[in-house]
PDB file of C-alpha atoms in Angstrom:
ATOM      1  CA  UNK A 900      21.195  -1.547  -1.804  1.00 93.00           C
ATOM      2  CA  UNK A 901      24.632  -2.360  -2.848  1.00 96.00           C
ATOM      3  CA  UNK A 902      26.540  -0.498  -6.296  1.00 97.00           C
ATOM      4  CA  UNK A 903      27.110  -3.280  -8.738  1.00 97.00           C
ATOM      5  CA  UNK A 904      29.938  -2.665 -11.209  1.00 98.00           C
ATOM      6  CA  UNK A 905      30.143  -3.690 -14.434  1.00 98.00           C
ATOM      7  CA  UNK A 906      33.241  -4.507 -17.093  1.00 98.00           C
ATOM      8  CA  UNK A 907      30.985  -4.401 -20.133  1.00 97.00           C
ATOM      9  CA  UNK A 908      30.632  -3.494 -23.876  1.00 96.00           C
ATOM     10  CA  UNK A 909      32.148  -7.292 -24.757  1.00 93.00           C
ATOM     11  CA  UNK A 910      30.259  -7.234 -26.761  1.00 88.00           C
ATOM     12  CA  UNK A 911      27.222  -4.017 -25.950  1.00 92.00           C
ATOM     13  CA  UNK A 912      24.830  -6.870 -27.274  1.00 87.00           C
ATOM     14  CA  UNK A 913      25.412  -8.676 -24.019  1.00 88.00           C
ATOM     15  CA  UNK A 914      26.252  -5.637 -21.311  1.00 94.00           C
ATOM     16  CA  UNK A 915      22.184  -4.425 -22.809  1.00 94.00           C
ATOM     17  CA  UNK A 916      21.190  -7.773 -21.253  1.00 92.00           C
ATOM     18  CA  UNK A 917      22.994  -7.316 -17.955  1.00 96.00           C
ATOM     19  CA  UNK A 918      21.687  -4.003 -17.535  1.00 97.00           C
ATOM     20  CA  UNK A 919      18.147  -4.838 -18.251  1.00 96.00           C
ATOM     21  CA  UNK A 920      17.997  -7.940 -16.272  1.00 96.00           C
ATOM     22  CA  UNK A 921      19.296  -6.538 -13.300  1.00 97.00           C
ATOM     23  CA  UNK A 922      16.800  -3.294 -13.110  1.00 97.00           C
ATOM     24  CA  UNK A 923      14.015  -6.190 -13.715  1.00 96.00           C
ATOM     25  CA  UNK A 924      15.525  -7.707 -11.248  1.00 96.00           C
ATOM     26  CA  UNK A 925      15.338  -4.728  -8.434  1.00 96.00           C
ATOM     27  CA  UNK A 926      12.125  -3.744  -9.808  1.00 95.00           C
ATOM     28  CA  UNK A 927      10.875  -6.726  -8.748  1.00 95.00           C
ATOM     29  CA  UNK A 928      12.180  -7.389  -5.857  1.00 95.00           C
ATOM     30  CA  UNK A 929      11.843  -3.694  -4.052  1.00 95.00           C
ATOM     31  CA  UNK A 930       9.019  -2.170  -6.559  1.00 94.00           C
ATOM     32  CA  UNK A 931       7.852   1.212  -6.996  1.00 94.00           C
ATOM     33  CA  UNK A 932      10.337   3.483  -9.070  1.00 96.00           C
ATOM     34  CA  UNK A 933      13.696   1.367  -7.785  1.00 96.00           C
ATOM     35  CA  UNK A 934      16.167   0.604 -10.073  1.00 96.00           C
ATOM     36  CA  UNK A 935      19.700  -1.207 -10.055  1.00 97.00           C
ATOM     37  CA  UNK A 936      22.858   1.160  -8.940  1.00 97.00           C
ATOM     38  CA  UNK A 937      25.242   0.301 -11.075  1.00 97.00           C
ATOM     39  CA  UNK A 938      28.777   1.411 -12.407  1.00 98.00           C
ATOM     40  CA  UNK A 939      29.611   0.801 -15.885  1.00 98.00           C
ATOM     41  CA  UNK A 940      32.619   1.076 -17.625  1.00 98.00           C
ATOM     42  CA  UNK A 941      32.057  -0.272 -21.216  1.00 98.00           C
ATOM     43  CA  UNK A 942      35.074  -1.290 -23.734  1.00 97.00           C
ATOM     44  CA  UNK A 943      35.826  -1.386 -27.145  1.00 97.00           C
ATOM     45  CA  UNK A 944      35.054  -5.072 -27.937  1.00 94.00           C
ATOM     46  CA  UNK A 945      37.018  -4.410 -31.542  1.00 95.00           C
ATOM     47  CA  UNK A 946      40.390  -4.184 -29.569  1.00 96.00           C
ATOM     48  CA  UNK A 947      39.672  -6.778 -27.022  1.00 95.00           C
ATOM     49  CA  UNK A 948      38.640  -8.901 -30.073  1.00 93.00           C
ATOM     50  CA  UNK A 949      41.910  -8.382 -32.000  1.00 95.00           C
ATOM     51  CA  UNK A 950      43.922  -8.982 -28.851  1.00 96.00           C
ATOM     52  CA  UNK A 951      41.940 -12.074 -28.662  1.00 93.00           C
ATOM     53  CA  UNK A 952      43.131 -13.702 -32.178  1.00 91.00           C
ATOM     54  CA  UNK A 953      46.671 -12.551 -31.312  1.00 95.00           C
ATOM     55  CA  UNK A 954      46.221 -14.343 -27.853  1.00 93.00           C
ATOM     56  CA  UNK A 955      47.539 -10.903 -26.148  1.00 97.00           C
ATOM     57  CA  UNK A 956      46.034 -12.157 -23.060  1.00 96.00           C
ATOM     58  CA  UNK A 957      48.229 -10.221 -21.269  1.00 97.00           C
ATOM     59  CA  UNK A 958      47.438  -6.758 -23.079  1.00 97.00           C
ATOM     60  CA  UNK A 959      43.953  -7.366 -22.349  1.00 97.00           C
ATOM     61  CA  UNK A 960      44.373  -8.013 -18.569  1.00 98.00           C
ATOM     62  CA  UNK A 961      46.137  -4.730 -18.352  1.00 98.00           C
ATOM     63  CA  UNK A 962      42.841  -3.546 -20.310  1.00 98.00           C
ATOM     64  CA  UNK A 963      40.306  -5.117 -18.118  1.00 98.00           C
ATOM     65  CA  UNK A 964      42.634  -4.048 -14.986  1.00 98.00           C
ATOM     66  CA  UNK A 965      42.523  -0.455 -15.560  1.00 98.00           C
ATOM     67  CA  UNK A 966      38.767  -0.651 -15.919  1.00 98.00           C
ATOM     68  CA  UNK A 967      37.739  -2.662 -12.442  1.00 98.00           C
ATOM     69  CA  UNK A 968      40.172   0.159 -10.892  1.00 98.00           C
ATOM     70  CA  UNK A 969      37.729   2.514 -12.656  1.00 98.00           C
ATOM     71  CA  UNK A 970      34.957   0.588 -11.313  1.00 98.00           C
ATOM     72  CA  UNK A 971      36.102   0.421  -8.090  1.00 98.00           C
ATOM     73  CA  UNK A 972      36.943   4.202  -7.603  1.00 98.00           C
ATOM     74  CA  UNK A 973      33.659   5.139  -8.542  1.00 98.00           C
ATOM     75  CA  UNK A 974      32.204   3.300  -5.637  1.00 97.00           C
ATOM     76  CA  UNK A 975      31.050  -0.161  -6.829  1.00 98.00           C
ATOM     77  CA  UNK A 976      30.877  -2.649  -4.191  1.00 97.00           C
ATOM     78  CA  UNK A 977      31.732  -5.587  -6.025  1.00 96.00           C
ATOM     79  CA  UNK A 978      32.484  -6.298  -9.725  1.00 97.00           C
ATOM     80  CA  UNK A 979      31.616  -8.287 -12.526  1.00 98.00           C
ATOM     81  CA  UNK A 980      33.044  -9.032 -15.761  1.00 98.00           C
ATOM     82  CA  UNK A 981      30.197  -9.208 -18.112  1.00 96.00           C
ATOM     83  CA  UNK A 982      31.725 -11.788 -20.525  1.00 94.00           C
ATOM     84  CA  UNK A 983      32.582 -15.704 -20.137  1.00 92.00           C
ATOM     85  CA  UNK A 984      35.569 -15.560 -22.458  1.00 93.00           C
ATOM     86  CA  UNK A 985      37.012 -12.771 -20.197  1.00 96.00           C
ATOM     87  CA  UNK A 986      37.040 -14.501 -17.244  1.00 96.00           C
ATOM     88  CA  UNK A 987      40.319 -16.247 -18.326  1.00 95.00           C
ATOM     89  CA  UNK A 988      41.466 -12.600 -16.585  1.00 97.00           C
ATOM     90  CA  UNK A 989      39.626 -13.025 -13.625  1.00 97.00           C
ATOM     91  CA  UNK A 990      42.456 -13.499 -10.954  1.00 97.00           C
ATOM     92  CA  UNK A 991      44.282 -10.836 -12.366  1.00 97.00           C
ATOM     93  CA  UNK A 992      41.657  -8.538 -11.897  1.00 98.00           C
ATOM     94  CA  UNK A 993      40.911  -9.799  -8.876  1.00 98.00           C
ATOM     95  CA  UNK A 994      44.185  -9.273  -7.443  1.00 98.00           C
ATOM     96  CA  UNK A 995      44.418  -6.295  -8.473  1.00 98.00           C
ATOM     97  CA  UNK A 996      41.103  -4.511  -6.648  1.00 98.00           C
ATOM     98  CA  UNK A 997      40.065  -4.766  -3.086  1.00 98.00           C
ATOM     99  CA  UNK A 998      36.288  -5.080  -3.778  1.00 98.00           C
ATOM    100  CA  UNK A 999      34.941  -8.802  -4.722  1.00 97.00           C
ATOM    101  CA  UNK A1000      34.923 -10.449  -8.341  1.00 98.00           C
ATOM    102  CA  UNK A1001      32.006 -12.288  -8.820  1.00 98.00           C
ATOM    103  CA  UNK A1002      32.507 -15.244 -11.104  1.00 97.00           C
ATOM    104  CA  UNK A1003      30.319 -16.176 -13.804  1.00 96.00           C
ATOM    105  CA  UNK A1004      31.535 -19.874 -13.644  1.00 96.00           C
ATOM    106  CA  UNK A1005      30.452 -19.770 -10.151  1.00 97.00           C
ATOM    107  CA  UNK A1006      27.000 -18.588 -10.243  1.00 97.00           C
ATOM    108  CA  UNK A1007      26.885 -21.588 -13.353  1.00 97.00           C
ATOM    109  CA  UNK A1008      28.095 -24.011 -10.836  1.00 97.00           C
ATOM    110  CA  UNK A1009      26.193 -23.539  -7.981  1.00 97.00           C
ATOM    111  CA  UNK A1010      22.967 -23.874 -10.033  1.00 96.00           C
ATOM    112  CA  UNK A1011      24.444 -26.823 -11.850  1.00 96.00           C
ATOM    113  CA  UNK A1012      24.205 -28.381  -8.311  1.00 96.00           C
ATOM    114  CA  UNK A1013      20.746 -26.929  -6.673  1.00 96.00           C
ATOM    115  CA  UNK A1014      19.432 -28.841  -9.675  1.00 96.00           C
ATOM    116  CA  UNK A1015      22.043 -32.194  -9.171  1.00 96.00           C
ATOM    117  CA  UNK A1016      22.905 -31.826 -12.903  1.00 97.00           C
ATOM    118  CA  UNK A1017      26.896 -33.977 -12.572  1.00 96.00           C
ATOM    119  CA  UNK A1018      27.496 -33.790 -16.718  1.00 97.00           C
ATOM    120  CA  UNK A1019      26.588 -31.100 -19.068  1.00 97.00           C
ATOM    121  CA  UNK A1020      27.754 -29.540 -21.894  1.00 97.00           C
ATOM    122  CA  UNK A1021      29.689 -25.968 -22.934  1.00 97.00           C
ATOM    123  CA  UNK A1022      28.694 -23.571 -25.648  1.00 97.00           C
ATOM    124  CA  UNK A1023      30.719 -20.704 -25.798  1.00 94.00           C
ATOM    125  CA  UNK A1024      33.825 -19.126 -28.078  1.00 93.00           C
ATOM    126  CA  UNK A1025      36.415 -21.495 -29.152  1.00 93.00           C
ATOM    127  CA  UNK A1026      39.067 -20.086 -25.854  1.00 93.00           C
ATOM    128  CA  UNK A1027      35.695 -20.872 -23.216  1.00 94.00           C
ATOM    129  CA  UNK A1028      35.375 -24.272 -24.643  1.00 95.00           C
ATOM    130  CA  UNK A1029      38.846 -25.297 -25.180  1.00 95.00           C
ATOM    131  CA  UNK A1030      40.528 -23.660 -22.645  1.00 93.00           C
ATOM    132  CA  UNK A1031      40.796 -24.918 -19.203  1.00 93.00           C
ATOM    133  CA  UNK A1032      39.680 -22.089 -17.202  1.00 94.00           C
ATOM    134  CA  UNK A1033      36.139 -22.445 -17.314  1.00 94.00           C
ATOM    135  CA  UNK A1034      35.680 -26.480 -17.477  1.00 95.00           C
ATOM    136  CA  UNK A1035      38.382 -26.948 -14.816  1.00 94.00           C
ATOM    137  CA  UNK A1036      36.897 -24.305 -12.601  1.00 96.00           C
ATOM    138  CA  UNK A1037      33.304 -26.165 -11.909  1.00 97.00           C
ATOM    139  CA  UNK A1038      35.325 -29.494 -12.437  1.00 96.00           C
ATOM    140  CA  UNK A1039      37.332 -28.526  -9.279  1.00 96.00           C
ATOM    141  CA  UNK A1040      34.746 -26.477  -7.118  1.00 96.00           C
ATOM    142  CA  UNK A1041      31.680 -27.921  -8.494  1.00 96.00           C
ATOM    143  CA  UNK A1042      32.532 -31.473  -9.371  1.00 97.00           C
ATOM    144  CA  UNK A1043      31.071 -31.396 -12.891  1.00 96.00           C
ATOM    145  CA  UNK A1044      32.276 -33.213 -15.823  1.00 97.00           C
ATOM    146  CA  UNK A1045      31.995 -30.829 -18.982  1.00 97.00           C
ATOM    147  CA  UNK A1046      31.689 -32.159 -22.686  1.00 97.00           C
ATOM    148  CA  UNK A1047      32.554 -29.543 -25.277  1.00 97.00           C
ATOM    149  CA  UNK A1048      31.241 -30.400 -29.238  1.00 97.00           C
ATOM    150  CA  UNK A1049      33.310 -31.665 -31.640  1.00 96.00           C
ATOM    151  CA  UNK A1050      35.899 -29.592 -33.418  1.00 96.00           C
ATOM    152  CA  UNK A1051      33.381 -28.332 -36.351  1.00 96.00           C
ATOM    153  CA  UNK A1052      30.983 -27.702 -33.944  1.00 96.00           C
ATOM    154  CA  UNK A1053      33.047 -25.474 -32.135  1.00 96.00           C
ATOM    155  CA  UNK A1054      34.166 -23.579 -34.790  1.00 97.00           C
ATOM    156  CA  UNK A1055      30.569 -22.847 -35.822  1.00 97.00           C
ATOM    157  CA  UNK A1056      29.708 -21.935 -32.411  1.00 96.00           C
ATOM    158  CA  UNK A1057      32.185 -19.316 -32.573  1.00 95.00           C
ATOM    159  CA  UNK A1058      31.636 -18.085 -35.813  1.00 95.00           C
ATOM    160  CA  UNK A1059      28.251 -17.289 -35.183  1.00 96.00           C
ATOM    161  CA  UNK A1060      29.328 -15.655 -32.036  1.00 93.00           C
ATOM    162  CA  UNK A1061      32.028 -13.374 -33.478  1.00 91.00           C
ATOM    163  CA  UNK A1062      30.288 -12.584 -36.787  1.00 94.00           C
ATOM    164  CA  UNK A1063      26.346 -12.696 -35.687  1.00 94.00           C
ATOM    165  CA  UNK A1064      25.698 -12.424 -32.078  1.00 91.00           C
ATOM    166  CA  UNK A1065      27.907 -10.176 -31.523  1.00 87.00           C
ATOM    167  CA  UNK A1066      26.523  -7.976 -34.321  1.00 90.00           C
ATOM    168  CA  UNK A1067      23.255  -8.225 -33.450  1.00 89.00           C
ATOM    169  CA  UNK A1068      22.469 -10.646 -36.363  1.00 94.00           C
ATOM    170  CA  UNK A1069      19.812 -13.112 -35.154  1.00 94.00           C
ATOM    171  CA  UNK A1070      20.068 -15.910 -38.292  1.00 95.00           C
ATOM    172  CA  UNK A1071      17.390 -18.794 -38.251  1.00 95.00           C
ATOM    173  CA  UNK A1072      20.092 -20.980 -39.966  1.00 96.00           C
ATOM    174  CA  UNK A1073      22.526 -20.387 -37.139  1.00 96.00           C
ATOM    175  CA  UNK A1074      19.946 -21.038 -34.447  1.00 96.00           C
ATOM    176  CA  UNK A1075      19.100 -24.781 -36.946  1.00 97.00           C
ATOM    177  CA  UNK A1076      22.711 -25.075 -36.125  1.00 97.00           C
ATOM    178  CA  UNK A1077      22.782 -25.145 -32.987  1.00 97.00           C
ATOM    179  CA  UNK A1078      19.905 -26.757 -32.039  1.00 97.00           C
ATOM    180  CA  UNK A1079      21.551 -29.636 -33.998  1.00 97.00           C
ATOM    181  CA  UNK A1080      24.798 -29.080 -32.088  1.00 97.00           C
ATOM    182  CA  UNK A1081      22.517 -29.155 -28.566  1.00 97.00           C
ATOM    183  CA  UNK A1082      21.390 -32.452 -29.359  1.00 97.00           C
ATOM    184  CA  UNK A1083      24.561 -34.167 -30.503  1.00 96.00           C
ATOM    185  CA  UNK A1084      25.664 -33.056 -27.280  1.00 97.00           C
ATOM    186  CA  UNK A1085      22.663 -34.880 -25.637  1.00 97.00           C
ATOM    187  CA  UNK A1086      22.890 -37.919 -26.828  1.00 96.00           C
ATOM    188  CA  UNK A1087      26.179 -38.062 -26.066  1.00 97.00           C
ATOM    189  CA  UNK A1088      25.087 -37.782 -22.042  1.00 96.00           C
ATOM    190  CA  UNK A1089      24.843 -34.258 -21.359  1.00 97.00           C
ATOM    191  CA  UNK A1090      22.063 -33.474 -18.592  1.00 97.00           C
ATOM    192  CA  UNK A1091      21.821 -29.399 -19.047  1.00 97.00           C
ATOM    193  CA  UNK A1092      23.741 -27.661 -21.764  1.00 97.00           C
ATOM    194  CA  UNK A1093      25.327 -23.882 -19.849  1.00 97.00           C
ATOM    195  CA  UNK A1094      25.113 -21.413 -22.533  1.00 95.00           C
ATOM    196  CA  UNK A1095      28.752 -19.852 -21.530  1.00 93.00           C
ATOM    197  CA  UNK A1096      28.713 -16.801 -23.943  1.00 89.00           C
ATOM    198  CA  UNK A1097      26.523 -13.999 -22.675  1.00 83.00           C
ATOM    199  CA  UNK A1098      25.440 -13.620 -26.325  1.00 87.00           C
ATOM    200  CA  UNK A1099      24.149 -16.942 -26.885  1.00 93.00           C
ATOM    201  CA  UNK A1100      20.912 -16.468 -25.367  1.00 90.00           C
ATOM    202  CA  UNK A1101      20.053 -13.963 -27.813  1.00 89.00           C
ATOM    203  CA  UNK A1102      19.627 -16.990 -30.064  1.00 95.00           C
ATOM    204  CA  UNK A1103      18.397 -19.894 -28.577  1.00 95.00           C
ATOM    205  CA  UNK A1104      16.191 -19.919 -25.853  1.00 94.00           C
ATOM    206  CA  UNK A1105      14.592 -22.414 -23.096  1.00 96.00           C
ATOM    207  CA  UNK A1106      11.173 -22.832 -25.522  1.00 96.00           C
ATOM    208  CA  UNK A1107      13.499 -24.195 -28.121  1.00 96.00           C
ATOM    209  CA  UNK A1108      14.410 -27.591 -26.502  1.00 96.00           C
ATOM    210  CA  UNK A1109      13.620 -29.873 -23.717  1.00 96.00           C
ATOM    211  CA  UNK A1110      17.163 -30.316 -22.381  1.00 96.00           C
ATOM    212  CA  UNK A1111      17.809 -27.580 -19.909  1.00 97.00           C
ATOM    213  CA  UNK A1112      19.401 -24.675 -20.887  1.00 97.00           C
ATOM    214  CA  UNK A1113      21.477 -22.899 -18.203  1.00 96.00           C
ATOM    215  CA  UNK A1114      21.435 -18.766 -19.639  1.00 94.00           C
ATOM    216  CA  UNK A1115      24.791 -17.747 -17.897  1.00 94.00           C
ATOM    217  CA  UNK A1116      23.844 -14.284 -17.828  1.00 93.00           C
ATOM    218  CA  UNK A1117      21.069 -14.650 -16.160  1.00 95.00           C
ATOM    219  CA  UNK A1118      22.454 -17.018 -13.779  1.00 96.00           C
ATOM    220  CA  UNK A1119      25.117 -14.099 -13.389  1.00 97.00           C
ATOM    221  CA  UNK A1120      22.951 -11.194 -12.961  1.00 97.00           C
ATOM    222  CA  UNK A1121      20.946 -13.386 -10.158  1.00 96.00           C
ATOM    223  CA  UNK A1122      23.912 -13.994  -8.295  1.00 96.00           C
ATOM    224  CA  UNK A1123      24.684 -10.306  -8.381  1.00 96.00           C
ATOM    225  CA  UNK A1124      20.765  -9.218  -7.612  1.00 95.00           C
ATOM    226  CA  UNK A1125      21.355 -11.334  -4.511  1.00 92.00           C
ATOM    227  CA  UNK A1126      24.672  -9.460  -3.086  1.00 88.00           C
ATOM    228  CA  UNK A1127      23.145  -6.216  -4.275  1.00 86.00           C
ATOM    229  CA  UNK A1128      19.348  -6.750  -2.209  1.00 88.00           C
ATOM    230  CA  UNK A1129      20.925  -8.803   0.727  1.00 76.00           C
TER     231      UNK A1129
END
């Protein structure tokens, strides 16, 4: 079994999902007492979050830097960043450790196209939606086209993010909200919609709606099970 590391704690909410989904995930593949080997080093989302407003991307790749070098010294065999938003960073931190960088867009894509979805929508913070990084990435390897909601949906998909998700606040209002959001999105053609904020799924889940909805946590965790167990 292979060491997975970890870039957590952005937010702890999320990283608690990572880390139980991928001991489920060894459990149940190997049984018995097995459990995931992972490294973990776990941030202070209340800086990364302030860098974030100022759009200090570069502060935060020196951030996210020093910790996959922490990762890597302490004998990880590959890395992931347990955050969507974050992987704006991910080349930097790539180039910047020997051991692999797993990439959450890419564990999205490939799924998007074991099930032949070609249009779907984002949810995520307002940089993952309106930012190229993530739509351009499985628009380039993946050939997906990505809709994104409309300006006030965005801003309450972030919001709730930031100042409930992220907390740990689970608000039946929110969740009305974006249920509404999901299917504005569907009528407007989307096939799946990829929740791309590891928080998200904390709110809405599968049981909720009939469109697909594409957890990219899991999705991220399952890509990692699978270099970890093969």
């Amino acid at each position: 079994m292979k060491t997975i590391g970890l870039i957590g704690g952005m937010s702890w909410e999320s990283t608690q999902s990572y880390y139980q989904l991928l001991n489920q995930g060894v459990k149940n593949k190997l049984g018995g007492l097995h459990s995931a080997k992972i490294v973990l080093v776990s941030l202070d989302f209340a800086e990364i979050a302030v860098l974030q407003q100022q759009q200090d991307w570069p502060q935060m790749a020196e951030i996210l830097i020093k910790a996959a070098k922490q990762v890597e010294a302490a004998g990880a065999d590959y890395l992931l960043i347990c955050t969507n938003t974050m992987h704006k960073l991910a080349k930097q931190v790539q180039d910047a450790v020997a051991i692999p960088l797993l990439h959450i867009a890419d564990a999205v894509g490939e799924n998007l196209i074991q099930h032949n979805f070609k249009k779907v929508a984002l949810l995520g913070t307002q940089f993952t939606m309106e930012q190229d990084f993530y739509k351009q990435r499985l628009a380039d390897k993946f050939a997906i086209e990505v809709l994104i909601p409309d300006a006030q949906g965005r801003e309450t998909v972030h919001r709730v993010i930031y100042d409930e998700l992220c907390k740990g606040v689970i608000s039946p209002q929110s969740k009305a909200e974006y249920l509404t959001i999901i299917d504005n999105l569907t009528q407007q053609g989307a096939e799946a919609i990829i929740l791309g904020c590891t928080e998200i799924a904390l709110l809405v889940q599968q049981a909720d709606t009939s469109i697909p909805l594409l957890d990219s946590t899991a999705l991220h965790c399952a890509m990692a099970l699978e270099n970890s167990l093969n």
